[in-house]
N, CA and C of each residue as an Amber inpcrd file, in Angstrom:
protein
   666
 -12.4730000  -3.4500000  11.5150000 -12.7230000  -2.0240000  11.3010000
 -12.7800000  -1.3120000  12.6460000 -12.1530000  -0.4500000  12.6360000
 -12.3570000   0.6350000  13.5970000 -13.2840000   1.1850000  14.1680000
 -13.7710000   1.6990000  15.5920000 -14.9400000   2.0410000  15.7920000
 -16.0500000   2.1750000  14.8960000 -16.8430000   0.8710000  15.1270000
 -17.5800000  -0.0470000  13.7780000 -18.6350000   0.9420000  14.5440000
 -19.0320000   1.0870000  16.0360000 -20.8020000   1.5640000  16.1680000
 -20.4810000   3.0310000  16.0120000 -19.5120000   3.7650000  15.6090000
 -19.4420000   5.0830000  15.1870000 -19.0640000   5.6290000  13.9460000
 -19.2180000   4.2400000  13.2470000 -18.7780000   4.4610000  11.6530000
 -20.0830000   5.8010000  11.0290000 -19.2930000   6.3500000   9.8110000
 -19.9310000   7.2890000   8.9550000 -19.9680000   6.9190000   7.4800000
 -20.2660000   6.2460000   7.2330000 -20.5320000   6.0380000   5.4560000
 -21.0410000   6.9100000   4.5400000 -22.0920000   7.1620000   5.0570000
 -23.3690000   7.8820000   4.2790000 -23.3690000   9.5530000   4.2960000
 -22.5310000   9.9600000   5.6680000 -22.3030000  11.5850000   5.5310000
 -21.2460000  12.0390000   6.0000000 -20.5790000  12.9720000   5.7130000
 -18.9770000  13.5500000   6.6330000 -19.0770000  13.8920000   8.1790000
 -18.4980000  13.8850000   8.4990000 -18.1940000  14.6020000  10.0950000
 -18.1560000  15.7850000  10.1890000 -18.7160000  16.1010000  11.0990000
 -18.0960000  17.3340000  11.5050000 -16.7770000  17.4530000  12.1050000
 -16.2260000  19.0050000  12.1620000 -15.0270000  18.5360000  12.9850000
 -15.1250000  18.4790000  14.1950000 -16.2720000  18.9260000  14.9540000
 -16.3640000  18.3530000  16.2820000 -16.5730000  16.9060000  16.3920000
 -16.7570000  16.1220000  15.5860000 -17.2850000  14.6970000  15.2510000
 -15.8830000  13.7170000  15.2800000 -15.2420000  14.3610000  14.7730000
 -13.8340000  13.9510000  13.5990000 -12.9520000  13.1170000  14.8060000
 -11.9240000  12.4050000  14.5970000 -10.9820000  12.3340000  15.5010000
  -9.9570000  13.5440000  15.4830000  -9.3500000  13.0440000  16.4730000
  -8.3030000  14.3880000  16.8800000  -6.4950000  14.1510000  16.1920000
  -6.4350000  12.7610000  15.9320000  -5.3760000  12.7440000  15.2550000
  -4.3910000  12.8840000  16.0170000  -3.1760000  13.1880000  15.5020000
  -1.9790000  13.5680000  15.7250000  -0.9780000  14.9170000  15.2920000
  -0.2750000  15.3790000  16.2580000   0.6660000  16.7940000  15.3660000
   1.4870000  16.2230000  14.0040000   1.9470000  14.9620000  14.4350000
   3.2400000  14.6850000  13.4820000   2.5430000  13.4160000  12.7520000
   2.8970000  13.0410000  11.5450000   2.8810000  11.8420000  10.8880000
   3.2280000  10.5000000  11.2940000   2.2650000   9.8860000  11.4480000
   2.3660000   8.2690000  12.0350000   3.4820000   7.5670000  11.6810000
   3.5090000   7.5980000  10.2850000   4.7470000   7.1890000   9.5900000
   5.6250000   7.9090000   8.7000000   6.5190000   7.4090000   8.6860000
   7.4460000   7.8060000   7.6570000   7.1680000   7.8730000   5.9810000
   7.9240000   9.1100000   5.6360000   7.5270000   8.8570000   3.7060000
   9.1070000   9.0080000   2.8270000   9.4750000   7.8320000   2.5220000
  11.2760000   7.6550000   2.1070000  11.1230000   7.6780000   0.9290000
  12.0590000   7.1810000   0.5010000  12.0650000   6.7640000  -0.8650000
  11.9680000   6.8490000  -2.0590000  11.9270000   6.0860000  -3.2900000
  11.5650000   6.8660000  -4.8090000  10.1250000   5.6800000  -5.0160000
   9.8460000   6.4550000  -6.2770000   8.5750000   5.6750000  -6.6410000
   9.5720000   4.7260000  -7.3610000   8.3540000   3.7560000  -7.1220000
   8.7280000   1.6480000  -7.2490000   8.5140000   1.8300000  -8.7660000
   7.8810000   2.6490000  -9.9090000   8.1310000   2.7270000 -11.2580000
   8.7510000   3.8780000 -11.3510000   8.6880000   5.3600000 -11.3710000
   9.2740000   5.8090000 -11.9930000  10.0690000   6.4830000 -11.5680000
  10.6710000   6.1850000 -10.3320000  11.9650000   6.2190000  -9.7050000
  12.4870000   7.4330000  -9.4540000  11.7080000   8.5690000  -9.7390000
  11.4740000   9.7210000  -8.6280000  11.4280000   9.8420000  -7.2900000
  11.9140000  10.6650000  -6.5190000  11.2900000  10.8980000  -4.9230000
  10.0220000  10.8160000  -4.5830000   9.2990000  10.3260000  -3.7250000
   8.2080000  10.4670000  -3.1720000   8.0650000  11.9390000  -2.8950000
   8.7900000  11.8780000  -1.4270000   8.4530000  13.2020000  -1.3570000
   8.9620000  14.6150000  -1.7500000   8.5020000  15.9620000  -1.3880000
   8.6840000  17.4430000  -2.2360000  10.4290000  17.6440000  -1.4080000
  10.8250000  18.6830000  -1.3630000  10.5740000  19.6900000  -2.3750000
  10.6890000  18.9370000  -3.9070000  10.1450000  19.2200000  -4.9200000
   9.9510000  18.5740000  -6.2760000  10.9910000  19.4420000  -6.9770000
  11.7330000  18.9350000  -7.9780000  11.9870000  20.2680000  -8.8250000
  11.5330000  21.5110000  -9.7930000  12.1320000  22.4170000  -9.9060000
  11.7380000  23.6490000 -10.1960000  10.7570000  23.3500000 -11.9610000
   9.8580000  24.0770000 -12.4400000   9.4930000  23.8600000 -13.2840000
   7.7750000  22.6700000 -13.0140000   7.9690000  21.6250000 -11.9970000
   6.7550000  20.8420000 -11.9450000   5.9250000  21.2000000 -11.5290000
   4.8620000  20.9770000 -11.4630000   3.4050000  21.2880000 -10.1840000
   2.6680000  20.1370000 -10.0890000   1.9970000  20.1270000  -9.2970000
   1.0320000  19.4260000  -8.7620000  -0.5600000  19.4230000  -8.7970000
  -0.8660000  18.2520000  -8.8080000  -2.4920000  18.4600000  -8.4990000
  -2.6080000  17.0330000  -7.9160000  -4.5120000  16.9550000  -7.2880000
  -5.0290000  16.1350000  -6.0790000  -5.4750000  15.9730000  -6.4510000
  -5.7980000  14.6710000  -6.6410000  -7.2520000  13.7500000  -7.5470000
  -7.8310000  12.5960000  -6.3490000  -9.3220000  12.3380000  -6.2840000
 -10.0060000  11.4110000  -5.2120000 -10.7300000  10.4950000  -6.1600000
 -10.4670000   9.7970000  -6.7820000 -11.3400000   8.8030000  -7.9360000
 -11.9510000   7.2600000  -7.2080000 -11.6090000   7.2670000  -5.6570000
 -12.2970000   5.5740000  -5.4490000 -10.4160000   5.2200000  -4.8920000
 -11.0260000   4.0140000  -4.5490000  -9.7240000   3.3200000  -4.0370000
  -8.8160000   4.0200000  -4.7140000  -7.6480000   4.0480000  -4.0350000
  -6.3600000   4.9670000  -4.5360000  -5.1870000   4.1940000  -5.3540000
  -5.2660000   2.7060000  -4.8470000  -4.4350000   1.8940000  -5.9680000
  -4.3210000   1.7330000  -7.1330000  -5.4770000   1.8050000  -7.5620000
  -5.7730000   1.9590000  -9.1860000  -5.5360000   3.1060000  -9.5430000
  -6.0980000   4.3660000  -8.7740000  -6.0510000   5.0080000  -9.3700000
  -4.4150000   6.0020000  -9.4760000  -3.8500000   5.2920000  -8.3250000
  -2.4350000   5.8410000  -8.7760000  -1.8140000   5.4790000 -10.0090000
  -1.8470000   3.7850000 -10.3290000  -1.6350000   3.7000000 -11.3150000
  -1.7080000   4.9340000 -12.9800000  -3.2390000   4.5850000 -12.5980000
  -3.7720000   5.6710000 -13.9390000  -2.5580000   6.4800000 -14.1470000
  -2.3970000   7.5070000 -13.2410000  -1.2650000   8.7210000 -13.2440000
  -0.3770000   8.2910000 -13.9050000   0.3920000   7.5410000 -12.8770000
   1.9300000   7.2280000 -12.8220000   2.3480000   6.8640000 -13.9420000
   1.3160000   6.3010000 -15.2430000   1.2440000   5.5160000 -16.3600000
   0.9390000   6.9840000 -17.5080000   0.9880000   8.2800000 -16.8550000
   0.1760000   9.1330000 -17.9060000   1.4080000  10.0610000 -18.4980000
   2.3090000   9.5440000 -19.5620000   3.5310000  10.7100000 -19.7100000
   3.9390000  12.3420000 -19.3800000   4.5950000  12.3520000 -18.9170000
   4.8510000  13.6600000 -18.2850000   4.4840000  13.8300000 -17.0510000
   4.2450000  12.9370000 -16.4750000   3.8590000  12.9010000 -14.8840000
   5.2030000  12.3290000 -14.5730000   5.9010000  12.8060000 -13.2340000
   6.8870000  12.9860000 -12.7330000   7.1390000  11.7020000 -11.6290000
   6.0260000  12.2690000 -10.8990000   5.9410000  11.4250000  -9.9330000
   4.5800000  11.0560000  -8.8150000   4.1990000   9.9360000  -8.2450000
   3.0130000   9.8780000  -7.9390000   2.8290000   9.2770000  -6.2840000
   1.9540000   9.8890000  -5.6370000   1.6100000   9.0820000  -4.1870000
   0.5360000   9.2910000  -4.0230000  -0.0180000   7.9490000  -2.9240000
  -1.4910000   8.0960000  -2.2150000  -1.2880000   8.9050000  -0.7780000
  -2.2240000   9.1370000  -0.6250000  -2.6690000   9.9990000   0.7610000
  -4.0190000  10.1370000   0.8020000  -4.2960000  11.0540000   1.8460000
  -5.3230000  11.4850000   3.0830000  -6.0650000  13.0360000   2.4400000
  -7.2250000  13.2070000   2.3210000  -7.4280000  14.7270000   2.1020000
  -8.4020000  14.7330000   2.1440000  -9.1870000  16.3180000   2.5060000
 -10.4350000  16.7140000   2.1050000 -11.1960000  16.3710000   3.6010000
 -10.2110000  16.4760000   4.6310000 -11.0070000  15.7470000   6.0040000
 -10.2270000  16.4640000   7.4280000 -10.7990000  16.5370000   8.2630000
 -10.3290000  17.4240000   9.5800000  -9.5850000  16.8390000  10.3840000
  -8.9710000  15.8210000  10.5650000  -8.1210000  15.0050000  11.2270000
  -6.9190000  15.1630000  10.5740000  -6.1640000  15.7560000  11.1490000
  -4.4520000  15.9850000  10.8030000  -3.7840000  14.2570000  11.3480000
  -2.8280000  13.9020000  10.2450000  -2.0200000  12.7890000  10.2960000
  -2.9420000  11.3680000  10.6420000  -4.1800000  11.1560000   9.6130000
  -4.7960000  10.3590000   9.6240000  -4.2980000   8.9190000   9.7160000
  -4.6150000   7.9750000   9.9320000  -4.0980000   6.1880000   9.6920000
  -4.9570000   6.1920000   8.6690000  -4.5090000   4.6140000   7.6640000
  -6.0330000   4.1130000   6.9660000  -7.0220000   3.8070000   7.7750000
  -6.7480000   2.9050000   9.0270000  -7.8500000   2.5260000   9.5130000
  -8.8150000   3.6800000  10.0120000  -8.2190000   4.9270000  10.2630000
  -9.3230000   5.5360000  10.8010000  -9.6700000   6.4420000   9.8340000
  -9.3480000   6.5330000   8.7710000  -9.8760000   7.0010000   7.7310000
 -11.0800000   6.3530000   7.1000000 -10.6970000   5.0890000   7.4120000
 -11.8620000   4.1550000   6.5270000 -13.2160000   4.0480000   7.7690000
 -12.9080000   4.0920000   9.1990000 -13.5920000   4.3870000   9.8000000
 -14.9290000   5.6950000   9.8830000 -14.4730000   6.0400000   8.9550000
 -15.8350000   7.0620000   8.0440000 -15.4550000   8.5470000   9.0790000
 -14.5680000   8.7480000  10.1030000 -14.6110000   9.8180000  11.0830000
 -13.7140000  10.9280000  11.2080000 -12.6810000  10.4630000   9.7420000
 -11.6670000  11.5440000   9.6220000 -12.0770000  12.8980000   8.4200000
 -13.1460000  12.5180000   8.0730000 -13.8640000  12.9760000   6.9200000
 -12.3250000  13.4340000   5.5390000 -12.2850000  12.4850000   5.5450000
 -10.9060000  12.0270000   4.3520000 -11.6100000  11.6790000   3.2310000
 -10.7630000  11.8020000   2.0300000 -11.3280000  10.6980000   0.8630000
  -9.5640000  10.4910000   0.3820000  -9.5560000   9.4010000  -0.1320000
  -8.4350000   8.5060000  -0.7350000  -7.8710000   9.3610000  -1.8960000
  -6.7420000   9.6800000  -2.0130000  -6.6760000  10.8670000  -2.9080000
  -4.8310000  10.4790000  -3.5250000  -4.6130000  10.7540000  -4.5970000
  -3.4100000  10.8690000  -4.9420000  -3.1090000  12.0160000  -5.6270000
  -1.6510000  12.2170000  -5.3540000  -1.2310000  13.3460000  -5.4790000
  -0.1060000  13.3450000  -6.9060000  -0.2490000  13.9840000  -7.7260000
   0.3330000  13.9030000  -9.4230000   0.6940000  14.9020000  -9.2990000
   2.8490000  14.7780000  -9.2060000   3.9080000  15.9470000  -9.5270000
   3.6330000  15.6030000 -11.0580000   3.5770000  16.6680000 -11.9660000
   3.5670000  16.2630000 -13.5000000   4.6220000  17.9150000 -14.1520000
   5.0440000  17.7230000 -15.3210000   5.6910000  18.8320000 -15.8760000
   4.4190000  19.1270000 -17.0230000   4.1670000  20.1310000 -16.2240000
   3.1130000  20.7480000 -17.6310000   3.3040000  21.2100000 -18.8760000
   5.0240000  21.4460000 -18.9270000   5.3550000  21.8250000 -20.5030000
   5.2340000  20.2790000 -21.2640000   4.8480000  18.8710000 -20.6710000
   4.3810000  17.7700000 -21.4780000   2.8960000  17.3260000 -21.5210000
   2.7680000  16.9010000 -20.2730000   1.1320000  17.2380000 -19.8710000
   0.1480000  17.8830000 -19.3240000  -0.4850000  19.3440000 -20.0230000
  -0.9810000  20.1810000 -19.5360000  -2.1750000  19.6570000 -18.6680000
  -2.2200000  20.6920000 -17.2390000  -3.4080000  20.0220000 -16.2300000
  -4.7680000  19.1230000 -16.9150000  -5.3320000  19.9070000 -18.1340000
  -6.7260000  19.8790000 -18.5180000  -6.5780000  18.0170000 -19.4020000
  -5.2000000  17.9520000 -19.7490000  -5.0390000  16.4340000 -19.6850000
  -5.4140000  15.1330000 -18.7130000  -5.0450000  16.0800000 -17.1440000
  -4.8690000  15.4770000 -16.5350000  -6.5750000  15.0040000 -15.7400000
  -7.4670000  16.2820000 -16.0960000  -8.4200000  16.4720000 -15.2540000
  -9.3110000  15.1990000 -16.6650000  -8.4340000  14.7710000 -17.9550000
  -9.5530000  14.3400000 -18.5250000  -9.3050000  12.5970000 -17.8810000
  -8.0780000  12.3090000 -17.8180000  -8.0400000  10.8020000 -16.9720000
  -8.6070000  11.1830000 -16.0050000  -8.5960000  11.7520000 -15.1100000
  -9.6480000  11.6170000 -13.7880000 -10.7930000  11.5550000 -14.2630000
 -11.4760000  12.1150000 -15.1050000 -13.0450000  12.1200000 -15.1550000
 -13.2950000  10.8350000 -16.2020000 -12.1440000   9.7930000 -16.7560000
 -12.4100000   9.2520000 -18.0960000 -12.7060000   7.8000000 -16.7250000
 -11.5060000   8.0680000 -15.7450000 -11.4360000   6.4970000 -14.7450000
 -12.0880000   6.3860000 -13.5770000 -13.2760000   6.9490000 -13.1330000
 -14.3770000   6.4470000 -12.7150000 -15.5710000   7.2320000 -12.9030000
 -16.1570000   6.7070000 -12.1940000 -17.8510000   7.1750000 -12.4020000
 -18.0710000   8.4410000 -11.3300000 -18.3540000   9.7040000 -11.5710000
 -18.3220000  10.7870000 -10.7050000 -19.8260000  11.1860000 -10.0650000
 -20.5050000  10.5360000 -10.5440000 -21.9940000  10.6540000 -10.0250000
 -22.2910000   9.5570000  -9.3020000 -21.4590000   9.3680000  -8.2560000
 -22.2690000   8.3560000  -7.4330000 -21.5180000   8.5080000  -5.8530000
 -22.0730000   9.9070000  -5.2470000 -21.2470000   9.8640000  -4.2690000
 -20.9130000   9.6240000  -3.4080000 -20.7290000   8.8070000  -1.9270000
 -19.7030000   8.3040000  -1.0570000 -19.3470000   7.1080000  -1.6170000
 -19.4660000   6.6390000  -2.9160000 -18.9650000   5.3020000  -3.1870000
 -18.1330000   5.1780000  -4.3930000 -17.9990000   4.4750000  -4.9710000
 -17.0360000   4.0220000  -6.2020000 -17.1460000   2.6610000  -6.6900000
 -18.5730000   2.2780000  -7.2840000 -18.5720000   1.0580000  -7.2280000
 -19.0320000   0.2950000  -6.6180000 -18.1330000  -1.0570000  -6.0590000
 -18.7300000  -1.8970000  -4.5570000 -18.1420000  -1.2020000  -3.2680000
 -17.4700000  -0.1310000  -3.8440000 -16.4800000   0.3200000  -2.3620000
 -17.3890000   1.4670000  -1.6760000 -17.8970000   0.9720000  -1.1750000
 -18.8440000   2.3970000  -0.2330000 -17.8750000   3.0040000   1.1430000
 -18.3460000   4.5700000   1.3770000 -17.7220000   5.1600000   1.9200000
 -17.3540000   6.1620000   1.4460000 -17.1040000   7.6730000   2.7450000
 -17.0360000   8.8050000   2.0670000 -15.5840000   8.6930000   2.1280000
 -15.2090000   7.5270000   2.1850000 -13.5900000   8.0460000   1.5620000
 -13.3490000   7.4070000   0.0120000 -14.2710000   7.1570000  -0.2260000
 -14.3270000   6.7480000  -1.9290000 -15.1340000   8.1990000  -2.5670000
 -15.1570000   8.7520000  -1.6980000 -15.6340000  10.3130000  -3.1400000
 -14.6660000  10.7370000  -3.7000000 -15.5990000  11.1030000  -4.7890000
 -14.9170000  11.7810000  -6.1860000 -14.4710000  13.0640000  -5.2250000
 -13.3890000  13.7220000  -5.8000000 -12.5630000  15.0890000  -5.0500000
 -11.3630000  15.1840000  -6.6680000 -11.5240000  16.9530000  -6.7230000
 -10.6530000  17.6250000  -7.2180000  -9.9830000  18.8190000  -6.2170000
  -8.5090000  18.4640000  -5.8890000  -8.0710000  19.4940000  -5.2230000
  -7.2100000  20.6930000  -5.7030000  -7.0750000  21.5100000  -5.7450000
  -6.4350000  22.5210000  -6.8510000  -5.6040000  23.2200000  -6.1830000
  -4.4820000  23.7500000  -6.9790000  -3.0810000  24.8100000  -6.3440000
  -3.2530000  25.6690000  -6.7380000  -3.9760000  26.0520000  -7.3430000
  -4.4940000  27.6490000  -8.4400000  -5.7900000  27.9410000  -8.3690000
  -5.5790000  29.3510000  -9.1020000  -7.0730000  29.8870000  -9.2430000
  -7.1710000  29.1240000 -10.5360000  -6.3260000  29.2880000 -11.5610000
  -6.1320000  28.6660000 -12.6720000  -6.5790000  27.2370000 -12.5770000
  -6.2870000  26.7810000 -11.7500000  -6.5100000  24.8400000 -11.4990000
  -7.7210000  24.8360000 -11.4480000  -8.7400000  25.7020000 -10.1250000
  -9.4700000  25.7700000  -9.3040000 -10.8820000  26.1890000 -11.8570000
 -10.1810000  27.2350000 -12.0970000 -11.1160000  27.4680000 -12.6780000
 -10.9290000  25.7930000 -13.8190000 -10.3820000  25.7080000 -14.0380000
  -9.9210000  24.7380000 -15.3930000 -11.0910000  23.0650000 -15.0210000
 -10.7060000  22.7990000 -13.8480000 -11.6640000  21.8300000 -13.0740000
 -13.1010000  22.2090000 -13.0460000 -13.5700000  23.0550000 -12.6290000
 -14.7270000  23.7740000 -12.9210000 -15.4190000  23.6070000 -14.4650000
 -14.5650000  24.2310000 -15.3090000 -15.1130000  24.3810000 -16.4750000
 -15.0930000  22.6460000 -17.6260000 -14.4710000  22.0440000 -16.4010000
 -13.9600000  20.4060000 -17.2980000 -15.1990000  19.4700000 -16.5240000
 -16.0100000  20.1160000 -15.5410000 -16.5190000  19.5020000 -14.8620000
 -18.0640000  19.9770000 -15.5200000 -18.5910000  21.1300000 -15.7800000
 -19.6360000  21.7290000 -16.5280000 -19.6820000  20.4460000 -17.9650000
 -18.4610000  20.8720000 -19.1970000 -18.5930000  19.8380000 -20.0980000
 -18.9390000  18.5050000 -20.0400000 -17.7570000  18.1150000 -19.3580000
 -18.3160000  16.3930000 -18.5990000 -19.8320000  16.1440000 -18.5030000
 -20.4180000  16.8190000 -17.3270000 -21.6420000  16.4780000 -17.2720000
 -22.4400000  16.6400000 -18.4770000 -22.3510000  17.6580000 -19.0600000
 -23.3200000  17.3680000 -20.6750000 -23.2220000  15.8700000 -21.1590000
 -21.8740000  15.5370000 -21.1610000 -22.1070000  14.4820000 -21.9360000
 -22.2460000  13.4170000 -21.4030000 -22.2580000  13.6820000 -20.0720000
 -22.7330000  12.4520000 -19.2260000 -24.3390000  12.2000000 -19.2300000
 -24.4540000  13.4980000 -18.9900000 -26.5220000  13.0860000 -18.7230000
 -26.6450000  12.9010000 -20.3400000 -26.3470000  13.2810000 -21.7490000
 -26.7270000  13.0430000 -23.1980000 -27.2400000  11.0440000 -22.3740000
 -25.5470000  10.8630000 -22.0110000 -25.8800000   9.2190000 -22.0120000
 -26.4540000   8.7860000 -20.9010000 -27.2520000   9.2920000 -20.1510000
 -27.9300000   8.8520000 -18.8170000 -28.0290000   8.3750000 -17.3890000
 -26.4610000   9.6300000 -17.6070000 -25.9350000   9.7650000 -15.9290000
 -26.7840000  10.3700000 -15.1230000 -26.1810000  11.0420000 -14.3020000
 -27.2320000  11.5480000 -12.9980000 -26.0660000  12.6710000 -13.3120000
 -26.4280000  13.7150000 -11.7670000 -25.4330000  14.7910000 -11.5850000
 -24.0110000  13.9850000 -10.9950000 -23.0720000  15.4530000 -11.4000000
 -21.9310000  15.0340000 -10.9100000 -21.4700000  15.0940000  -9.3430000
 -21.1040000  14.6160000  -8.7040000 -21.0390000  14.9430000  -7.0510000
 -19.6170000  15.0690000  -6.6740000 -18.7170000  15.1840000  -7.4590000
 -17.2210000  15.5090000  -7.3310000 -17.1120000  16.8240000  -6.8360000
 -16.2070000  17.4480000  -5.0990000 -16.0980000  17.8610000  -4.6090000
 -14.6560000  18.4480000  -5.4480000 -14.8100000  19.9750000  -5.5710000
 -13.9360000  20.4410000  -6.1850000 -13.1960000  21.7000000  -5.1730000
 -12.3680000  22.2660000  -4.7230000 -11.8900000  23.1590000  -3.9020000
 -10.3450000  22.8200000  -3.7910000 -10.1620000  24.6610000  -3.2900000
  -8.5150000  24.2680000  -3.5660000  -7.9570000  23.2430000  -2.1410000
  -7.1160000  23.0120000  -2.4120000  -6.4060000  21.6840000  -1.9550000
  -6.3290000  22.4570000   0.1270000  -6.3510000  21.2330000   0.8700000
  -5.9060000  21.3280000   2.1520000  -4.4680000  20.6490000   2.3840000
  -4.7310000  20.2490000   3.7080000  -3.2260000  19.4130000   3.9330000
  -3.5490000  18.1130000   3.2600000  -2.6150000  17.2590000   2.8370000
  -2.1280000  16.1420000   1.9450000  -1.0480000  15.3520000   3.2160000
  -2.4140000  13.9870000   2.9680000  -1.6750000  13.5400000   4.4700000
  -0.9540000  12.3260000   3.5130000   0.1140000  11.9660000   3.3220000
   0.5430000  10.7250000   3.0110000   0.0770000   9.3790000   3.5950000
  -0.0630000   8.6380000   2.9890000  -0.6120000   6.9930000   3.0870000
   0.8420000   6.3950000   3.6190000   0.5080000   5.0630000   3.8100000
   1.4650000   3.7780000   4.4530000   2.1150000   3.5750000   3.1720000
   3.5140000   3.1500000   3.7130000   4.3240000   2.9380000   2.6410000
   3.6600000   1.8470000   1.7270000   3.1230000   0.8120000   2.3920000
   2.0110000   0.0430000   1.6850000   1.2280000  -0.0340000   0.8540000
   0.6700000   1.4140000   0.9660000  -0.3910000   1.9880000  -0.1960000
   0.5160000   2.6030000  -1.2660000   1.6860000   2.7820000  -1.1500000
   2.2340000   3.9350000  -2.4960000   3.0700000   2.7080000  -3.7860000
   2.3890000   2.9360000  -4.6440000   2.1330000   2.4410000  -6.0410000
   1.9610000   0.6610000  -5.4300000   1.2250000   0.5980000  -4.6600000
   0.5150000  -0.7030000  -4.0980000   0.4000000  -1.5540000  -5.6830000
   0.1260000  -1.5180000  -6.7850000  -0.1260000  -2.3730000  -7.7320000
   0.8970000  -2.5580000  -8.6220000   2.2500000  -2.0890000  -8.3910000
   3.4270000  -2.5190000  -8.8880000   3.8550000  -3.6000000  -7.8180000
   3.6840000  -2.9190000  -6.9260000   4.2200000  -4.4140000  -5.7750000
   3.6850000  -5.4310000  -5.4740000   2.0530000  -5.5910000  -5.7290000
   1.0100000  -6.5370000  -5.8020000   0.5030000  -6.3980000  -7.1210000
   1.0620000  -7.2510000  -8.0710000   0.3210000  -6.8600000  -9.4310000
  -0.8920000  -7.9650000  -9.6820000  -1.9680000  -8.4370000  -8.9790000
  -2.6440000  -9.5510000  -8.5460000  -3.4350000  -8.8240000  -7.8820000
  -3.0600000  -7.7750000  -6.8610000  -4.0800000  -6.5550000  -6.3370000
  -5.3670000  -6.1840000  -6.4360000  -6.0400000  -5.5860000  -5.7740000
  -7.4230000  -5.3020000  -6.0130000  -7.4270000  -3.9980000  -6.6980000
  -7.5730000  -3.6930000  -7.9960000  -8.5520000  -2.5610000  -8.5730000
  -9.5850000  -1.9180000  -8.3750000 -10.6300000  -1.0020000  -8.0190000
 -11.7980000  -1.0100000  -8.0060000 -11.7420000   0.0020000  -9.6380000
 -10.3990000   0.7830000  -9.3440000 -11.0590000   2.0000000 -10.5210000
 -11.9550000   1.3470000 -11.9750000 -12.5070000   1.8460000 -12.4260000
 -13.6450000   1.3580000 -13.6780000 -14.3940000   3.0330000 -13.8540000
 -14.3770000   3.2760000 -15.1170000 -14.6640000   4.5200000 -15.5070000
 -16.1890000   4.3990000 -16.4530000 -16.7430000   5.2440000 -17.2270000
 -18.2380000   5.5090000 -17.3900000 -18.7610000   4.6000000 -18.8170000
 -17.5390000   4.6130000 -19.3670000 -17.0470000   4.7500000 -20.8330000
 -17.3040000   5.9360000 -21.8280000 -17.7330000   6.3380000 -21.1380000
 -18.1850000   8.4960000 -21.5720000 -17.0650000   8.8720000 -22.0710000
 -16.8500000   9.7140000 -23.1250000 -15.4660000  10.1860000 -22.8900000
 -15.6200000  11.4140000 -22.8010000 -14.4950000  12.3860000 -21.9260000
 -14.0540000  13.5770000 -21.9990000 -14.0840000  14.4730000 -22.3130000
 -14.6110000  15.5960000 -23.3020000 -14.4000000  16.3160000 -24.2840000
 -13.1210000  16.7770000 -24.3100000 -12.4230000  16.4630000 -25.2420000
 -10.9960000  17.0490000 -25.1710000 -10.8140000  18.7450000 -25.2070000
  -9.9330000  19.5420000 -24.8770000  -9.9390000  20.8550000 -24.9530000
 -11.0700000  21.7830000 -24.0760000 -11.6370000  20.9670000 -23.2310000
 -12.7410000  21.6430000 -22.3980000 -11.9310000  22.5790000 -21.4140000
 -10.9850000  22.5130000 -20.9620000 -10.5920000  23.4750000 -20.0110000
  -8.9700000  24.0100000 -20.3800000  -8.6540000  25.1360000 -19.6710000
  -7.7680000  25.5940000 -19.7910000  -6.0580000  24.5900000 -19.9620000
  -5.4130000  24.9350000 -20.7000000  -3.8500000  23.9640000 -20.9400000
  -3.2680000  24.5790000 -19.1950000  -3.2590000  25.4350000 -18.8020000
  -2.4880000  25.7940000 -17.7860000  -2.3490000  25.4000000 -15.9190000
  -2.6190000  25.6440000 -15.0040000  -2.7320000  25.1880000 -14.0450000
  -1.2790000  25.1960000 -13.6250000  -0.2350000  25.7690000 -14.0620000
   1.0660000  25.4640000 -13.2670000   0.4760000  25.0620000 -11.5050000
């Protein structure tokens, strides 16, 4: 691990704290997705949109997506943190104030956002925050990132319901960081759909068994 006696687990950085990063991207982002054989990267075509989900390790939870019909296309990345063109390692180093985040091109005339916001809240546990499980670290927080006011409200109002029926069954509060989206740093070619190429892989995602309320938030979010 990376500067181990300056690690941050337990709280974010500041950005005077933060590393300084880089202008340009460490690495390269090619290719189509390893299942559903889309481009990785944008411009996307006309008609799709996007949204940013932070659920815990990002392998699993790309899966989730990539597996959710009408989703287009899927990658891991960097977000929610002050260090432009992050690495993993120094992300996980607790100092880029990042959380693990994937990014879901989806066509909303199949799966409207408020679908999408209900797999995020169905596949992990959102009240438990810098961690996910055994995976501690503030790059395992829960994060909703939004392209709309529309997104921005729909998350909001999916996030109010949720919790009802979370504390009924004897959750705590929710600690999922919700705001519209920053820069979206792409991950190592390594990390993108990591559990098609390692299907033996480590999972952490594991969800509440709570479910959702269906219809809690708005169909829209282009």
């Amino acid at each position: 691990m990376l500067f181990p006696h300056l690690r941050h687990d337990h709280r974010l950085p500041t950005a005077e704290e933060a590393l300084k990063g880089r202008p340009e991207p460490a690495f390269p982002l090619a290719g189509r997705h390893a299942v559903l054989g889309n481009p990785l990267a944008g411009p996307y075509p006309e008609g799709l949109a996007v949204a940013d989900f932070g659920l815990g390790c990002f392998w699993g939870a790309e899966r989730r997506f990539w597996q959710t019909p009408g989703v287009w296309t899927t990658l891991v990345g960097y977000q929610g943190g002050h260090t432009p063109n992050p690495t993993y390692e120094e992300v996980c180093s607790g100092l880029t104030g990042h959380t693990e985040a994937v990014r879901v091109v989806f066509d909303p005339a199949v799966v409207p956002y408020a679908s999408l916001l209900k797999v995020f809240w169905e596949s992990h546990d959102p009240t438990q925050g810098f961690r996910q499980g055994n995976d501690r670290g503030t790059q395992y927080r829960s994060a909703v990132y939004t392209h709309s006011p529309e997104q921005q409200s729909a998350a909001e109002s999916s996030r109010d319901a949720y919790q009802s029926v979370l504390r009924a069954s004897g959750y705590g509060d929710i600690t999922t960081e919700i705001r519209p989206a920053g820069p979206f740093h792409h991950a190592e070619e390594y990390h993108q759909q990591y559990l098609e190429k390692n299907p033996a892989g480590y999972c952490g995602i594991g969800g509440t068994g709570v479910s959702c309320p269906v219809g809690v938030a708005p169909a829209g979010g282009n």
